[in-house]
Coordinates of C-alpha atoms in Angstrom, one line a residue:
M1 CA 94.9 -203.1 -48.4
R2 CA 95.1 -201.8 -52.0
N3 CA 93.4 -203.4 -55.1
I4 CA 95.6 -203.2 -58.3
V5 CA 94.8 -203.6 -61.9
I6 CA 97.7 -204.0 -64.4
T7 CA 97.3 -204.3 -68.0
G8 CA 100.0 -206.3 -70.0
S9 CA 101.2 -208.1 -66.8
T10 CA 102.1 -211.5 -67.8
R11 CA 105.8 -210.7 -68.7
G12 CA 108.6 -208.3 -68.1
I13 CA 108.0 -205.2 -66.0
G14 CA 104.3 -205.7 -65.7
F15 CA 104.7 -209.3 -64.3
S16 CA 107.4 -208.1 -61.9
M17 CA 105.1 -205.1 -60.6
A18 CA 102.3 -207.6 -60.0
N19 CA 104.7 -209.7 -57.8
E20 CA 106.0 -206.7 -55.9
F21 CA 102.4 -205.3 -55.1
L22 CA 101.4 -209.0 -53.9
R23 CA 104.4 -208.9 -51.7
A24 CA 103.3 -205.7 -50.3
G25 CA 100.1 -207.3 -49.4
C26 CA 97.9 -205.9 -52.1
N27 CA 95.4 -207.8 -54.3
V28 CA 96.1 -207.8 -57.8
T29 CA 94.2 -208.4 -61.1
L30 CA 96.9 -209.5 -64.0
S31 CA 96.0 -209.3 -67.5
G32 CA 97.2 -210.2 -71.0
R33 CA 96.0 -211.4 -74.2
G34 CA 96.3 -215.2 -73.4
E35 CA 93.3 -217.1 -72.2
A36 CA 95.1 -218.1 -68.9
L37 CA 98.5 -217.7 -67.0
T38 CA 101.0 -220.2 -67.9
A39 CA 101.9 -223.0 -65.5
A40 CA 105.2 -221.3 -64.8
M41 CA 103.5 -218.1 -63.9
Q42 CA 101.1 -219.8 -61.6
R43 CA 103.8 -221.6 -59.9
E44 CA 105.6 -218.3 -59.2
L45 CA 102.4 -216.7 -57.9
S46 CA 101.5 -219.8 -55.8
P47 CA 102.4 -218.1 -52.5
F48 CA 99.7 -215.4 -53.2
E49 CA 96.8 -217.8 -53.7
G50 CA 93.6 -215.9 -53.4
K51 CA 95.3 -212.5 -53.6
Y52 CA 95.2 -212.3 -57.5
I53 CA 93.0 -213.1 -60.5
Y54 CA 93.7 -213.0 -64.1
V55 CA 91.5 -211.5 -66.7
S56 CA 92.2 -212.0 -70.5
C57 CA 92.3 -208.6 -72.1
N58 CA 93.2 -207.2 -75.6
V59 CA 93.6 -203.5 -74.7
Q60 CA 92.9 -202.6 -78.4
E61 CA 89.3 -203.6 -77.6
K62 CA 87.4 -201.1 -75.3
A63 CA 85.0 -203.8 -74.2
N64 CA 87.8 -206.0 -73.2
L65 CA 89.1 -203.1 -70.9
Q66 CA 85.6 -202.6 -69.5
K67 CA 85.4 -206.3 -68.6
L68 CA 88.7 -206.0 -67.0
W69 CA 87.3 -203.2 -64.8
D70 CA 84.0 -205.1 -64.1
D71 CA 85.7 -208.3 -63.3
S72 CA 88.2 -206.8 -61.0
L73 CA 85.4 -204.6 -59.4
A74 CA 83.5 -207.7 -58.8
Q75 CA 86.3 -209.7 -57.2
W76 CA 87.9 -206.8 -54.9
G77 CA 85.0 -204.4 -54.5
E78 CA 86.9 -201.3 -55.4
I79 CA 89.9 -200.5 -57.4
N80 CA 92.6 -198.2 -55.8
I81 CA 95.3 -198.2 -58.6
W82 CA 94.9 -198.9 -62.5
I83 CA 98.1 -199.1 -64.4
N84 CA 98.2 -198.9 -68.1
N85 CA 101.3 -201.0 -69.0
A86 CA 100.4 -203.0 -72.1
G87 CA 102.7 -202.0 -74.9
E88 CA 103.9 -203.2 -78.2
N89 CA 106.9 -202.4 -80.5
T90 CA 107.6 -202.7 -84.1
P91 CA 110.6 -204.1 -86.0
H92 CA 113.7 -202.2 -85.8
I93 CA 113.4 -200.5 -89.2
F94 CA 112.6 -197.2 -90.7
A95 CA 109.1 -195.7 -90.4
W96 CA 108.4 -195.9 -94.0
E97 CA 109.4 -199.5 -94.1
T98 CA 107.1 -200.5 -91.3
G99 CA 104.1 -202.5 -92.5
E100 CA 100.4 -201.5 -92.1
T101 CA 99.7 -204.1 -89.4
D102 CA 102.8 -203.2 -87.4
T103 CA 101.8 -199.5 -87.6
E104 CA 98.3 -199.9 -86.6
N105 CA 99.1 -202.3 -83.9
I106 CA 101.5 -200.1 -82.0
I107 CA 99.2 -197.2 -82.2
K108 CA 96.1 -199.3 -81.1
T109 CA 97.9 -200.9 -78.1
N110 CA 100.3 -198.1 -76.8
L111 CA 97.9 -195.2 -77.4
I112 CA 94.4 -196.1 -78.0
G113 CA 94.5 -198.9 -75.4
M114 CA 96.0 -196.5 -72.9
I115 CA 93.3 -194.0 -73.7
Y116 CA 90.5 -196.5 -73.4
G117 CA 92.0 -197.8 -70.1
S118 CA 92.2 -194.4 -68.5
Q119 CA 88.7 -193.5 -69.7
I120 CA 87.4 -196.4 -68.1
A121 CA 89.3 -196.3 -64.9
A122 CA 88.5 -192.5 -64.5
T123 CA 84.8 -193.1 -64.9
G124 CA 84.8 -195.9 -62.5
M125 CA 87.0 -194.3 -59.8
L126 CA 84.9 -191.0 -59.8
K127 CA 81.9 -193.1 -59.2
Q128 CA 83.6 -194.9 -56.3
G129 CA 85.2 -191.6 -55.0
K130 CA 88.8 -192.4 -55.1
G131 CA 91.6 -193.9 -57.3
A132 CA 94.9 -193.5 -59.0
I133 CA 95.6 -194.0 -62.7
Y134 CA 99.2 -194.5 -64.0
S135 CA 100.5 -195.0 -67.4
M136 CA 104.0 -196.4 -68.4
E137 CA 106.3 -193.9 -70.2
G138 CA 109.1 -194.8 -72.5
L139 CA 111.5 -193.6 -75.2
G140 CA 109.9 -190.5 -76.8
S141 CA 108.2 -189.3 -73.6
N142 CA 111.2 -187.0 -72.9
N143 CA 111.4 -185.9 -76.6
M144 CA 114.2 -188.0 -77.4
T145 CA 114.1 -189.1 -81.0
Q146 CA 115.9 -192.2 -82.2
K147 CA 116.0 -193.8 -85.6
K148 CA 114.0 -196.9 -86.3
T149 CA 111.9 -196.4 -83.2
I150 CA 110.0 -193.2 -84.0
L151 CA 106.6 -194.9 -84.1
Y152 CA 107.1 -196.2 -80.6
G153 CA 108.4 -192.9 -79.6
T154 CA 105.3 -191.0 -81.1
T155 CA 103.1 -193.3 -79.0
K156 CA 104.9 -192.5 -75.8
H157 CA 105.2 -188.9 -76.5
A158 CA 101.5 -188.8 -76.9
L159 CA 101.0 -190.9 -73.8
T160 CA 102.8 -188.4 -71.6
Y161 CA 100.8 -185.4 -73.1
F162 CA 97.5 -187.4 -72.5
M163 CA 98.4 -188.2 -68.8
K164 CA 99.5 -184.6 -67.9
G165 CA 96.0 -183.5 -69.5
M166 CA 94.1 -186.0 -67.6
A167 CA 95.8 -185.0 -64.5
L168 CA 94.6 -181.4 -65.2
E169 CA 91.1 -182.6 -65.9
L170 CA 91.0 -184.5 -62.6
E171 CA 92.1 -181.7 -60.5
G172 CA 89.6 -181.0 -57.6
T173 CA 88.5 -184.6 -57.5
D174 CA 89.7 -187.5 -55.3
V175 CA 91.1 -189.3 -58.4
I176 CA 94.8 -188.7 -59.5
A177 CA 96.8 -189.4 -62.7
G178 CA 100.4 -190.0 -63.1
R179 CA 103.2 -191.5 -65.1
L180 CA 105.7 -194.3 -64.4
S181 CA 109.2 -193.9 -65.9
P182 CA 111.0 -197.2 -65.7
G183 CA 114.1 -196.3 -68.0
M184 CA 115.6 -199.1 -70.0
V185 CA 114.5 -202.6 -68.9
L186 CA 115.7 -206.0 -70.0
T187 CA 112.6 -207.7 -71.5
D188 CA 111.4 -209.5 -74.6
F189 CA 110.1 -206.0 -75.6
I190 CA 113.8 -205.2 -76.3
T191 CA 115.3 -208.4 -77.1
K192 CA 112.5 -209.8 -79.5
M193 CA 110.5 -208.4 -82.4
P194 CA 106.7 -208.5 -82.6
N195 CA 107.0 -212.0 -84.4
G196 CA 109.2 -213.5 -81.7
Q197 CA 112.4 -213.4 -83.5
Q198 CA 115.5 -211.7 -82.0
S199 CA 115.5 -208.2 -82.5
Q200 CA 117.8 -206.6 -84.9
V201 CA 118.7 -204.0 -82.3
I202 CA 120.8 -206.5 -80.3
A203 CA 123.2 -206.8 -83.2
D204 CA 123.8 -202.9 -82.9
E205 CA 127.2 -202.7 -81.0
K206 CA 126.4 -199.1 -80.0
F207 CA 123.0 -199.9 -78.6
R208 CA 124.4 -202.9 -76.7
K209 CA 127.0 -200.6 -75.1
I210 CA 124.3 -197.9 -73.9
F211 CA 121.9 -200.7 -72.8
N212 CA 124.4 -202.3 -70.7
I213 CA 125.2 -198.8 -69.2
L214 CA 121.7 -197.7 -68.5
A215 CA 119.4 -200.7 -68.4
D216 CA 118.2 -202.8 -65.5
K217 CA 116.1 -206.2 -64.9
P218 CA 112.6 -205.8 -64.4
G219 CA 112.6 -206.9 -60.8
T220 CA 115.0 -204.2 -60.0
V221 CA 112.8 -201.5 -61.4
A222 CA 109.6 -202.9 -60.0
T223 CA 111.1 -203.1 -56.5
F224 CA 111.9 -199.4 -56.8
L225 CA 108.5 -198.3 -58.1
I226 CA 105.9 -200.1 -56.2
P227 CA 106.4 -198.7 -52.6
R228 CA 106.4 -195.2 -54.3
I229 CA 103.3 -195.8 -56.2
L230 CA 101.6 -196.9 -52.9
R231 CA 102.9 -193.8 -51.1
N232 CA 102.1 -191.3 -53.8
T233 CA 99.1 -189.0 -53.3
R234 CA 100.0 -186.1 -55.6
N235 CA 98.2 -185.7 -58.9
D236 CA 100.3 -185.4 -62.0
A237 CA 103.2 -187.2 -60.3
Q238 CA 106.1 -188.8 -62.4
I239 CA 107.7 -191.8 -60.5
A240 CA 111.0 -192.3 -62.4
W241 CA 113.8 -194.9 -61.8
L242 CA 116.3 -193.6 -64.2
T243 CA 116.8 -190.0 -63.2
K244 CA 119.3 -187.8 -65.2
R245 CA 121.6 -187.8 -62.0
K246 CA 121.6 -191.7 -62.0
A247 CA 122.2 -191.8 -65.7
T248 CA 125.1 -189.5 -65.4
W249 CA 126.7 -191.6 -62.5
R250 CA 126.3 -194.8 -64.6
F251 CA 128.1 -193.1 -67.6
L252 CA 130.8 -192.0 -65.3
T253 CA 131.3 -195.7 -64.1
A254 CA 130.6 -197.4 -67.5
G255 CA 133.9 -199.4 -67.3
F256 CA 132.3 -201.7 -64.6
R257 CA 129.1 -202.2 -66.8
N258 CA 130.5 -204.0 -70.0
N259 CA 128.3 -206.9 -71.1
R260 CA 126.4 -207.0 -67.8
L261 CA 123.0 -207.6 -69.4
I262 CA 123.5 -208.3 -73.1

């Protein structure tokens, strides 16, 4: 039985991964900025009563992440897998138009929060003698540059560098570090701006066309990722859903994918 901690797991790919881990028989700590899970989430997780806990956590604060580790350790006895999934985006505008608050939040959440989480997990796992740390890649991790998303891409590019470096530093221990690459996923992260309004990107016809070809629902991606995470024992692994081969096939069959998601 594995004990899992996932940051940013109250919606989207994080919540879907939590569900899949629970279905696989794992214990799971879910976390998010809210004080508690919503009633709808609790109903969805009701078949797994006793197999999960929720810990409120703002990953921008290292003390919050330490509490997430401590509460999970107290509940489960050890933590086998820690996943840095919490992420934030900015409005779909040019970098120089992005306000100070949005600029700071994306860096604090996507980059500093991921580093804090990895530091805490590595320290705890080295002490317990085993464990695996994963962080969620995204646009920018593969050096792709796209207008009006470069702040997000900058954080993900840095995330990939950091996780490769952490894997290098963990060589020779029984703790591994790796990366999860979900590709394009239909979540509020794409469809809504940080203030909850509909994202401007949805109105972009070119974006919608590409998104409908390449993107998937969170549950589809989670179903693919979780068994591979549980099987993986290799340090510096990248577990990728949307490979180049898969993307090429989708473009070749693009005529069957019009308006399938948005």
